[in-house]
Coordinates of C-alpha atoms and ligand atoms in Angstrom, one line a residue:
M1 CA 14.9 -29.9 5.7
P2 CA 11.7 -28.8 3.2
D3 CA 13.6 -29.9 -0.5
R4 CA 11.5 -27.0 -3.1
N5 CA 11.1 -23.7 -3.1
R6 CA 8.7 -22.3 -5.3
R7 CA 9.3 -18.9 -6.6
I8 CA 7.6 -16.5 -9.3
T9 CA 9.7 -15.0 -11.0
L10 CA 9.7 -12.0 -13.7
A11 CA 9.6 -13.1 -16.8
A12 CA 8.8 -10.5 -19.4
R13 CA 8.5 -7.1 -18.8
P14 CA 4.8 -5.7 -19.1
E15 CA 3.2 -3.3 -21.9
G16 CA 0.2 -2.6 -20.3
P17 CA -1.4 -4.5 -17.4
P18 CA 0.5 -7.2 -16.9
R19 CA -0.1 -10.5 -18.2
A20 CA 0.1 -14.3 -16.7
T21 CA 2.3 -14.7 -18.8
D22 CA 4.9 -12.1 -17.4
F23 CA 5.6 -14.2 -14.2
E24 CA 6.7 -17.9 -14.5
L25 CA 6.5 -20.5 -11.0
V26 CA 9.6 -22.2 -11.0
E27 CA 11.2 -24.5 -8.4
A28 CA 14.3 -24.7 -7.1
P29 CA 16.2 -26.1 -4.2
V30 CA 15.9 -24.7 -0.9
P31 CA 18.8 -22.6 0.1
R32 CA 21.5 -23.2 3.1
P33 CA 21.5 -20.2 5.6
G34 CA 25.9 -19.0 5.2
P35 CA 27.8 -17.8 8.4
G36 CA 25.1 -15.0 9.4
Q37 CA 22.4 -15.3 7.3
L38 CA 18.9 -17.0 8.0
L39 CA 16.6 -19.3 6.6
S40 CA 12.8 -18.4 7.0
R41 CA 9.9 -20.1 5.8
T42 CA 7.2 -17.1 4.2
I43 CA 3.9 -17.5 5.7
Y44 CA 1.9 -14.1 4.5
L45 CA 3.4 -11.9 1.4
S46 CA 2.3 -8.5 1.0
L47 CA 0.9 -7.8 -2.3
D48 CA 1.8 -4.0 -3.0
P49 CA 0.3 -1.2 -5.8
Y50 CA 4.7 -0.7 -6.5
M51 CA 5.2 -4.2 -7.6
R52 CA 4.3 -3.0 -11.2
G53 CA 6.9 0.2 -11.2
R54 CA 9.5 -2.7 -10.3
M55 CA 8.8 -4.8 -13.5
N56 CA 9.6 -2.1 -15.3
Q57 CA 12.7 -1.1 -16.9
S58 CA 13.4 1.6 -15.2
V59 CA 11.2 2.5 -11.7
G60 CA 13.9 5.9 -10.6
Y61 CA 14.3 5.3 -7.1
A62 CA 14.6 1.8 -6.6
P63 CA 16.2 -1.1 -8.3
T64 CA 13.6 -3.4 -10.9
V65 CA 13.4 -6.6 -10.4
D66 CA 15.8 -8.9 -12.9
I67 CA 14.1 -11.0 -15.3
G68 CA 14.4 -14.0 -14.0
G69 CA 14.8 -12.9 -11.0
V70 CA 12.5 -13.7 -7.7
M71 CA 9.2 -11.0 -7.7
V72 CA 10.5 -8.5 -4.3
G73 CA 8.3 -8.3 -1.5
G74 CA 7.6 -7.7 2.1
T75 CA 6.4 -11.1 4.0
V76 CA 6.3 -12.0 7.1
A77 CA 8.0 -15.8 8.1
R78 CA 9.3 -17.9 10.4
V79 CA 12.6 -18.7 11.3
V80 CA 13.8 -21.7 9.7
E81 CA 17.2 -22.0 10.6
S82 CA 19.6 -19.4 12.0
N83 CA 23.4 -18.5 11.8
L84 CA 22.9 -14.9 12.6
G85 CA 22.8 -13.7 16.1
G86 CA 19.3 -12.7 18.4
Y87 CA 17.1 -14.9 16.0
Q88 CA 16.5 -19.0 16.7
A89 CA 14.8 -21.4 14.8
G90 CA 10.8 -20.3 15.2
D91 CA 11.2 -16.8 15.3
F92 CA 8.3 -14.8 13.6
I93 CA 10.0 -12.0 12.0
L94 CA 9.6 -9.5 9.5
C95 CA 11.3 -10.3 6.3
S96 CA 11.7 -9.4 2.0
N97 CA 11.7 -12.9 1.1
G98 CA 9.4 -11.2 -1.6
W99 CA 7.0 -14.0 -4.2
Q100 CA 8.6 -16.8 -2.7
D101 CA 8.6 -20.1 -0.1
Y102 CA 11.9 -19.8 1.4
G103 CA 14.6 -16.9 1.9
L104 CA 17.7 -15.8 3.4
S105 CA 18.7 -13.0 5.3
D106 CA 21.3 -11.7 7.1
G107 CA 19.0 -9.6 9.2
T108 CA 19.3 -6.8 7.3
G109 CA 15.3 -4.8 7.3
V110 CA 14.3 -7.4 9.3
R111 CA 12.1 -6.9 12.6
K112 CA 11.5 -9.8 15.4
L113 CA 7.0 -10.3 15.7
D114 CA 5.4 -10.8 18.3
P115 CA 2.1 -12.5 17.8
A116 CA 1.1 -11.8 21.6
A117 CA 1.4 -8.1 20.7
A118 CA -0.6 -8.4 17.1
P119 CA -1.5 -10.1 15.1
I120 CA 1.6 -11.2 12.4
S121 CA 0.0 -10.5 9.4
T122 CA -0.4 -6.4 10.3
A123 CA 3.4 -6.5 10.0
V124 CA 2.9 -6.0 6.4
G125 CA -0.2 -3.7 6.9
V126 CA -1.7 -1.0 9.3
L127 CA 1.2 -1.5 11.8
G128 CA 3.6 -1.7 8.5
M129 CA 4.7 0.1 5.5
P130 CA 1.2 1.1 4.3
G131 CA 0.7 2.0 7.9
H132 CA 3.7 3.7 8.1
T133 CA 2.4 5.7 4.8
A134 CA -0.7 6.9 5.7
Y135 CA 0.7 8.3 8.9
V136 CA 4.0 10.3 7.4
G137 CA 1.8 11.2 4.1
L138 CA -0.7 12.8 6.2
L139 CA 0.6 14.1 9.2
D140 CA 3.7 15.3 7.9
I141 CA 2.9 16.4 4.7
G142 CA -1.3 17.0 4.6
Q143 CA -0.9 19.0 8.2
P144 CA -4.6 18.4 8.8
Q145 CA -6.3 20.9 11.2
P146 CA -9.3 19.8 12.9
G147 CA -12.2 20.9 10.6
E148 CA -10.3 21.0 8.0
T149 CA -11.8 18.7 5.0
V150 CA -9.2 16.0 3.8
V151 CA -10.5 14.2 0.7
V152 CA -8.2 10.7 0.5
S153 CA -8.4 8.4 -2.6
A154 CA -8.3 4.0 -2.4
A155 CA -10.2 5.0 0.5
S156 CA -10.7 1.4 1.4
G157 CA -7.5 0.7 0.8
A158 CA -4.0 -0.4 2.6
V159 CA -3.0 3.1 3.1
G160 CA -6.3 5.4 2.4
A161 CA -8.1 3.4 5.3
V162 CA -5.8 4.4 7.7
V163 CA -5.1 8.0 6.6
G164 CA -8.5 8.7 6.8
Q165 CA -9.3 7.2 10.3
I166 CA -6.8 9.7 11.1
A167 CA -7.9 12.6 9.4
R168 CA -11.4 11.9 11.4
I169 CA -9.6 11.1 15.0
K170 CA -7.2 14.7 14.2
G171 CA -11.3 16.1 13.7
C172 CA -11.1 16.8 10.5
R173 CA -14.6 16.3 7.6
V174 CA -13.2 13.0 5.8
V175 CA -15.0 12.0 2.1
G176 CA -13.2 9.0 0.5
V177 CA -13.2 8.0 -3.0
A178 CA -13.0 4.3 -3.4
G179 CA -14.9 1.9 -6.5
A180 CA -17.1 -0.8 -5.5
R181 CA -20.5 0.7 -4.0
E182 CA -19.6 -2.0 -1.2
K183 CA -16.1 -0.3 -0.3
C184 CA -18.1 2.7 -0.1
D185 CA -20.4 2.1 2.8
Y186 CA -17.7 0.1 4.0
V187 CA -15.6 3.2 4.5
T188 CA -18.6 4.9 5.7
R189 CA -20.3 2.6 8.0
E190 CA -17.0 0.7 9.4
L191 CA -14.6 3.2 8.9
G192 CA -16.5 6.6 10.7
F193 CA -15.9 8.5 7.2
D194 CA -18.5 12.0 6.0
A195 CA -18.6 10.1 3.2
C196 CA -17.6 8.4 0.0
V197 CA -17.8 8.8 -3.1
S198 CA -17.6 6.4 -5.9
R199 CA -15.4 6.7 -8.9
F200 CA -17.5 4.7 -11.3
D201 CA -20.6 7.0 -10.6
E202 CA -21.7 8.9 -14.0
A203 CA -22.1 12.2 -11.7
F204 CA -18.3 11.3 -10.2
P205 CA -16.9 14.9 -10.0
D206 CA -20.4 16.4 -9.1
A207 CA -21.1 13.5 -5.8
L208 CA -17.4 14.6 -5.0
R209 CA -18.3 18.3 -5.1
A210 CA -21.6 17.3 -2.9
A211 CA -19.4 15.9 -0.1
C212 CA -17.4 18.5 -0.4
P213 CA -19.3 21.6 0.8
D214 CA -16.7 23.4 2.4
G215 CA -13.9 22.5 -0.9
I216 CA -11.1 20.5 0.1
D217 CA -7.5 21.4 2.5
V218 CA -5.7 17.9 2.5
Y219 CA -5.9 15.3 -0.7
F220 CA -4.2 12.3 0.0
E221 CA -3.4 10.8 -3.9
N222 CA -3.1 7.6 -4.1
A223 CA -4.8 7.4 -7.8
G224 CA -3.8 10.2 -10.4
G225 CA -6.2 9.8 -13.0
A226 CA -10.1 11.3 -13.2
V227 CA -9.8 11.1 -9.5
F228 CA -7.1 13.8 -9.2
E229 CA -9.3 15.8 -11.9
A230 CA -11.8 16.6 -10.2
V231 CA -9.9 17.3 -6.4
L232 CA -8.4 19.8 -8.5
P233 CA -11.0 22.5 -9.0
L234 CA -12.4 22.0 -5.5
L235 CA -8.8 22.6 -3.9
N236 CA -9.1 25.3 -1.5
T237 CA -6.3 28.1 -1.1
H238 CA -3.7 26.3 0.9
A239 CA -4.4 23.0 0.4
R240 CA -2.2 20.2 1.0
I241 CA -1.7 17.6 -1.7
P242 CA -0.1 14.7 0.0
I243 CA 1.3 12.8 -3.4
C244 CA 1.4 9.2 -2.3
G245 CA 1.2 7.0 -5.6
R246 CA -0.8 7.6 -8.5
I247 CA -2.4 4.0 -9.2
A248 CA -4.2 5.1 -12.4
N249 CA -1.8 5.9 -14.1
Y250 CA 1.0 2.5 -13.5
N251 CA -0.4 0.4 -16.3
Q252 CA 0.0 3.6 -18.9
T253 CA 2.0 3.0 -22.0
E254 CA 1.2 6.2 -23.1
P255 CA -0.2 9.9 -22.3
P256 CA -3.8 9.5 -21.9
P257 CA -5.9 11.8 -24.3
G258 CA -7.7 14.7 -24.0
P259 CA -6.7 18.3 -23.0
N260 CA -3.3 18.9 -21.7
L261 CA -3.7 20.1 -17.5
V262 CA -0.3 21.6 -17.5
P263 CA -1.2 24.5 -16.9
R264 CA -4.9 24.5 -15.2
V265 CA -2.5 22.6 -12.7
M266 CA 0.1 25.3 -12.1
G267 CA -2.2 27.9 -12.6
L268 CA -4.4 26.9 -9.4
T269 CA -1.2 26.4 -8.1
L270 CA 0.2 29.4 -8.1
V271 CA -2.7 31.3 -7.3
R272 CA -4.1 29.4 -4.7
R273 CA -1.0 28.7 -3.1
L274 CA -1.2 25.1 -3.3
T275 CA 1.6 22.5 -2.0
F276 CA 2.2 19.3 -3.5
R277 CA 4.7 17.1 -2.4
G278 CA 5.6 14.0 -3.2
F279 CA 7.0 11.3 -0.7
I280 CA 8.9 7.9 -0.5
I281 CA 8.5 6.5 2.9
F282 CA 11.8 5.0 2.9
D283 CA 12.5 8.7 3.9
H284 CA 10.5 8.3 6.5
M285 CA 12.1 6.1 8.7
D286 CA 12.6 8.2 11.8
R287 CA 8.9 8.5 12.5
E288 CA 8.2 4.4 12.4
P289 CA 8.6 4.4 16.3
D290 CA 5.8 7.7 16.9
F291 CA 3.9 5.4 14.0
L292 CA 4.0 2.0 15.7
R293 CA 3.3 4.0 19.3
D294 CA -0.2 6.8 17.6
V295 CA -1.5 3.8 15.0
G296 CA -1.1 1.2 17.9
A297 CA -2.3 2.9 20.8
W298 CA -5.8 3.9 17.9
I299 CA -6.0 -0.3 17.3
R300 CA -5.9 -1.2 21.1
S301 CA -8.6 1.8 22.0
G302 CA -10.8 -0.1 18.8
E303 CA -10.8 4.0 17.1
L304 CA -8.6 2.5 14.2
V305 CA -9.9 -0.7 12.6
Y306 CA -8.3 -2.6 9.7
K307 CA -9.3 -5.2 7.1
E308 CA -7.8 -7.6 5.2
D309 CA -7.9 -9.4 1.8
V310 CA -5.9 -12.9 2.7
V311 CA -5.5 -15.4 -1.1
D312 CA -4.7 -18.8 -0.1
G313 CA -1.7 -19.9 -2.0
L314 CA 1.5 -19.0 -3.1
E315 CA 0.1 -19.7 -7.2
Q316 CA -2.3 -17.7 -6.2
A317 CA -0.3 -14.5 -6.1
V318 CA -0.1 -13.4 -10.0
P319 CA -4.4 -13.1 -10.6
A320 CA -4.7 -11.2 -7.0
F321 CA -1.7 -9.0 -7.9
Q322 CA -3.5 -8.6 -11.1
G323 CA -6.7 -7.5 -9.6
L324 CA -5.2 -5.2 -7.1
L325 CA -4.3 -3.0 -9.9
Q326 CA -7.7 -3.4 -11.0
G327 CA -9.7 -2.7 -8.1
K328 CA -10.5 -6.1 -7.7
N329 CA -8.8 -6.3 -3.8
F330 CA -11.1 -5.3 -0.9
G331 CA -8.7 -4.1 2.4
K332 CA -4.8 -5.0 2.2
L333 CA -4.0 -7.8 -0.2
L334 CA -1.3 -10.7 1.5
V335 CA -1.1 -14.1 0.1
R336 CA -0.8 -17.1 3.1
V337 CA 2.1 -18.7 1.1
S338 CA 1.9 -21.1 4.4
D339 CA -0.2 -21.7 7.1
D340 CA -0.1 -19.2 9.9
P341 CA 0.2 -21.0 13.1
T342 CA -0.4 -18.6 15.6
R343 CA -4.4 -18.2 14.4
Ligands
LIG401 P1 -5.0 -0.7 -2.0 O1 -5.1 -1.5 -1.1 O2 -5.5 1.1 -1.7 O3 -5.3 -1.6 -3.4 C1 -5.5 -0.5 -4.8 C2 -6.4 0.4 -5.1 O4 -5.8 1.0 -5.7 C3 -7.1 -0.2 -5.0 O5 -8.1 -1.6 -4.5 C4 -8.1 1.0 -6.1 O6 -9.3 1.0 -4.9 C5 -7.6 1.9 -6.2 N1 -7.6 1.9 -8.2 C6 -6.6 1.0 -8.6 N2 -7.1 1.0 -10.0 C7 -7.5 2.9 -10.0 C8 -7.4 3.5 -10.8 N3 -7.2 3.0 -12.3 N4 -8.2 5.0 -10.4 C9 -8.2 5.0 -9.3 N5 -8.4 3.9 -8.6 C10 -7.3 2.8 -8.6 O7 -3.3 0.0 -2.6 P2 -2.7 0.6 -1.4 O8 -3.1 1.5 0.1 O9 -1.5 -0.6 -1.1 O10 -1.7 1.9 -1.7 C11 -2.2 2.9 -2.4 C12 -1.7 4.2 -3.0 O11 -0.5 4.4 -2.6 C13 -0.8 3.0 -4.5 O12 -1.0 4.3 -5.1 C14 0.8 3.1 -3.8 O13 1.4 3.0 -5.4 C15 0.5 4.4 -2.8 N6 2.3 3.8 -1.6 C16 3.0 4.6 -1.7 C17 4.3 4.5 -0.9 C18 4.6 5.7 -0.6 O14 5.8 5.8 -0.3 N7 4.8 6.8 -1.4 C19 4.0 3.4 -0.6 C20 2.5 2.7 -0.2 C21 2.0 3.2 -1.2 P3 -11.0 1.4 -5.3 O15 -11.7 1.0 -6.5 O16 -11.7 1.2 -4.1 O17 -10.4 3.1 -5.8

C-alpha cells in the first residue's frame, strides 16, 4: 500500500493572476476506502480555465475551493482498492480526485474507461468535458448552417479545436483566433480551418475582417476582451454567439479601461437581432451520449484530430496552470501525475 498522498491545496485567494504562493503542496496519509467507497490513484489531472474561478470567494454556479482545500479537477485514475460494487482494483476510471495523488469516491460522477476503445487521457479532453462543451455550444446553441462563417477564439485549445473541426465537418467556413503563430499554423494545417488570425497581431481587427469577407454568423466565445471587441462589428444579422468562456477577464480585479461598450453591444444586438446565450456544460448532460457517439466516430474516421499538452509531475501543476491563463499551453493541458500503464 502507498503511504503518502501529495495534495495541492489553495493557500490564498489570488488577486489577479495566481501566484505560486496561492498554492501549497502538502502531504497526508493515503486514505482508506470506507464501505461503498473506492480509492484510486490519479494518472492524469486535467487543468482547465474554470479552476481560476473556483479559487475566488464566489463562483456563482459551483462551489468554491476552501482555503486549505484540495484544488478541484477532473482526473483519469486507476482503482487501487474498492468497496464499491461494479469497480475493482485495476479498473481505469474518470473521476474527480482533484490535484492529488489519491482520491476517494462513492461513485458519483465516476465512469469506467475502456483503454481499448480510446486512449484513457481523452476522457478529460476531446472525449470528455471540453469536447462535450464544444459539441453542445456549437451545435445546439450556435446552430451553424452549411456555408455560414463560424469564428472561434482559443482555437487551438481543448474546446476551440473541437468547435472548429465540427463546424468544418458541418460545411461552414471556419476562422480561428489564437495567440502564438505556431498555434495559428496548426489550426489551419492540421485542423483544417479556412483561416486563423493571431490575437497578438498589431492589425488583429483588420486581419479578422479580411478573414471573414462575408461577416460572422456564429461566434463561439472563449476569450472575451479584445477578441470580442474585434468580432462585434463583423457579426451578421441573426448571428448566434454561444458564450462559453471569457478567459481574458478571469484574472481581472477591476473593469478594463476604455469606453463603456454596453450601449454599443445593446444597440447592435437590437438592430442585427443577435442572440447571445451563455451556457454551462453541466446543464447539458442529456447530450453526452450523442456527443460521445458523434465525436468518437469522427475521431475514428480521422475527420477530427486532437492535441494534448502533457506535463509530468504533480508539482508541475501550478506553473502549468499559470501558463494556461497566459496562453502557454498548446492543446488540451494535462498533468501526468503517475505513469499511464496503457501507453
Ligand atoms: P484552452 O485549452 O483553450 O486554453 C486556454 C486558452 O485561452 C489559452 O491557450 C489561450 O489561447 C487563450 N487565452 C488565454 N488568455 C487569453 C486572453 N487574455 N485573451 C484571449 N485568449 C486567451 O482552454 P479550454 O479549451 O479548456 O477552455 C476554453 C474556454 O472554454 C475557456 O474560456 C473556458 O473557461 C471555457 N469553458 C467553458 C465551459 C462551460 O461549461 N461554459 C466548459 C469548459 C470550458 P491563445 O493564446 O491561443 O489565444
